[in-house]
PDB file of C-alpha atoms in Angstrom:
ATOM      1  CA  SER A   8     -16.557   4.849  -5.471  1.00  0.00           C
ATOM      2  CA  ILE A   9     -13.797   6.243  -4.318  1.00  0.00           C
ATOM      3  CA  ASN A  10     -11.509   9.545  -6.084  1.00  0.00           C
ATOM      4  CA  PRO A  11      -8.568   7.090  -6.505  1.00  0.00           C
ATOM      5  CA  ASP A  12      -6.192  11.178  -5.816  1.00  0.00           C
ATOM      6  CA  PHE A  13      -6.302  11.594  -1.276  1.00  0.00           C
ATOM      7  CA  GLN A  14      -4.627  13.876   0.727  1.00  0.00           C
ATOM      8  CA  ILE A  15      -2.934  12.234   3.791  1.00  0.00           C
ATOM      9  CA  GLY A  16      -1.802  14.800   6.402  1.00  0.00           C
ATOM     10  CA  LEU A  17       0.870  16.794   4.500  1.00  0.00           C
ATOM     11  CA  TYR A  18       1.281  13.981   1.659  1.00  0.00           C
ATOM     12  CA  SER A  19      -0.859  13.259  -1.765  1.00  0.00           C
ATOM     13  CA  PHE A  20      -1.343  10.152  -3.125  1.00  0.00           C
ATOM     14  CA  ASP A  21      -1.955   9.961  -6.582  1.00  0.00           C
ATOM     15  CA  PHE A  22      -3.260   6.218  -7.300  1.00  0.00           C
ATOM     16  CA  SER A  23      -2.818   6.324 -11.042  1.00  0.00           C
ATOM     17  CA  LYS A  24       0.556   8.061 -10.622  1.00  0.00           C
ATOM     18  CA  GLN A  25       1.915   5.797  -8.157  1.00  0.00           C
ATOM     19  CA  THR A  26       3.069   8.366  -6.487  1.00  0.00           C
ATOM     20  CA  LEU A  27       3.314   9.936  -2.422  1.00  0.00           C
ATOM     21  CA  ILE A  28       4.147  13.513  -3.096  1.00  0.00           C
ATOM     22  CA  ARG A  29       4.976  15.615   0.128  1.00  0.00           C
ATOM     23  CA  GLU A  30       5.959  19.274  -1.029  1.00  0.00           C
ATOM     24  CA  GLU A  31       7.812  19.558  -3.751  1.00  0.00           C
ATOM     25  CA  GLU A  32       9.671  15.763  -3.336  1.00  0.00           C
ATOM     26  CA  SER A  33       7.695  12.624  -4.914  1.00  0.00           C
ATOM     27  CA  HIS A  34       8.316   8.875  -3.763  1.00  0.00           C
ATOM     28  CA  ASN A  35       7.525   6.620  -6.634  1.00  0.00           C
ATOM     29  CA  LEU A  36       5.394   4.094  -5.294  1.00  0.00           C
ATOM     30  CA  THR A  37       5.373  -0.063  -6.489  1.00  0.00           C
ATOM     31  CA  PHE A  38       2.353  -1.497  -7.419  1.00  0.00           C
ATOM     32  CA  MET A  39       1.665  -3.439  -4.698  1.00  0.00           C
ATOM     33  CA  GLU A  40       2.381  -0.751  -2.161  1.00  0.00           C
ATOM     34  CA  ALA A  41      -0.101   1.575  -4.254  1.00  0.00           C
ATOM     35  CA  GLN A  42      -2.563  -1.299  -3.980  1.00  0.00           C
ATOM     36  CA  LEU A  43      -2.205  -1.756  -0.169  1.00  0.00           C
ATOM     37  CA  LEU A  44      -2.608   2.216   0.251  1.00  0.00           C
ATOM     38  CA  LEU A  45      -5.271   2.207  -1.471  1.00  0.00           C
ATOM     39  CA  MET A  46      -6.995  -0.586   0.785  1.00  0.00           C
ATOM     40  CA  LEU A  47      -6.329   0.989   3.180  1.00  0.00           C
ATOM     41  CA  LEU A  48      -7.876   4.764   2.497  1.00  0.00           C
ATOM     42  CA  GLU A  49     -10.752   2.089   1.674  1.00  0.00           C
ATOM     43  CA  ASN A  50     -10.867   0.432   4.797  1.00  0.00           C
ATOM     44  CA  ARG A  51     -10.575   4.315   7.194  1.00  0.00           C
ATOM     45  CA  ASP A  52     -11.407   4.190  10.329  1.00  0.00           C
ATOM     46  CA  GLU A  53     -11.476  -0.040  10.464  1.00  0.00           C
ATOM     47  CA  ILE A  54      -9.237  -2.004  11.377  1.00  0.00           C
ATOM     48  CA  VAL A  55      -7.565  -4.416   8.710  1.00  0.00           C
ATOM     49  CA  ASN A  56      -6.681  -7.695   9.168  1.00  0.00           C
ATOM     50  CA  ARG A  57      -3.065  -8.263   7.836  1.00  0.00           C
ATOM     51  CA  SER A  58      -4.509 -11.618   6.583  1.00  0.00           C
ATOM     52  CA  ASN A  59      -7.422 -10.489   4.580  1.00  0.00           C
ATOM     53  CA  ILE A  60      -4.319  -8.188   3.225  1.00  0.00           C
ATOM     54  CA  LEU A  61      -2.299 -11.005   2.028  1.00  0.00           C
ATOM     55  CA  LEU A  62      -5.217 -12.182   0.718  1.00  0.00           C
ATOM     56  CA  LYS A  63      -6.106 -10.284  -1.267  1.00  0.00           C
ATOM     57  CA  PHE A  64      -2.191 -10.559  -2.680  1.00  0.00           C
ATOM     58  CA  GLY A  65      -2.425 -14.155  -3.541  1.00  0.00           C
ATOM     59  CA  ALA A  66      -1.566 -15.313  -0.630  1.00  0.00           C
ATOM     60  CA  ALA A  67      -4.150 -18.934  -0.368  1.00  0.00           C
ATOM     61  CA  THR A  68      -1.462 -20.369   2.752  1.00  0.00           C
ATOM     62  CA  PRO A  69      -0.009 -19.439   5.126  1.00  0.00           C
ATOM     63  CA  SER A  70       3.355 -20.259   3.026  1.00  0.00           C
ATOM     64  CA  SER A  71       2.520 -17.872  -0.053  1.00  0.00           C
ATOM     65  CA  MET A  72       2.145 -14.855   2.448  1.00  0.00           C
ATOM     66  CA  VAL A  73       5.352 -15.305   3.664  1.00  0.00           C
ATOM     67  CA  GLU A  74       6.242 -14.207   0.224  1.00  0.00           C
ATOM     68  CA  VAL A  75       3.789 -11.971  -0.663  1.00  0.00           C
ATOM     69  CA  TRP A  76       4.550  -9.660   2.780  1.00  0.00           C
ATOM     70  CA  MET A  77       8.309 -10.328   1.723  1.00  0.00           C
ATOM     71  CA  CYS A  78       6.608  -9.165  -2.026  1.00  0.00           C
ATOM     72  CA  LEU A  79       4.607  -6.078   0.011  1.00  0.00           C
ATOM     73  CA  SER A  80       8.270  -5.087   1.861  1.00  0.00           C
ATOM     74  CA  PRO A  81      10.765  -5.082  -0.310  1.00  0.00           C
ATOM     75  CA  ASN A  82      12.716  -3.023   2.418  1.00  0.00           C
ATOM     76  CA  TYR A  83      11.518  -5.939   4.382  1.00  0.00           C
ATOM     77  CA  VAL A  84      14.703  -8.290   3.204  1.00  0.00           C
ATOM     78  CA  GLU A  85      18.169  -7.766   2.915  1.00  0.00           C
ATOM     79  CA  ASN A  86      19.891  -8.056  -0.396  1.00  0.00           C
TER      80      ASN A  86
END
């Protein structure tokens, strides 16, 4: 099993608190962002297929993949 706390360059990733920390600055992640970052860290040094990521987050069809992608990327959609 992988440790839920990681050092990524100058950043510390605390999976249990869903935070990314650099020096004194802390950034809260959404649940999906934390899950995605954990998935990428678990598969480091490997290519992670975007469709596998979308399927992990519940996209069963191409149309639902768009919805999941928008949830994973909240800044992707303008309000």
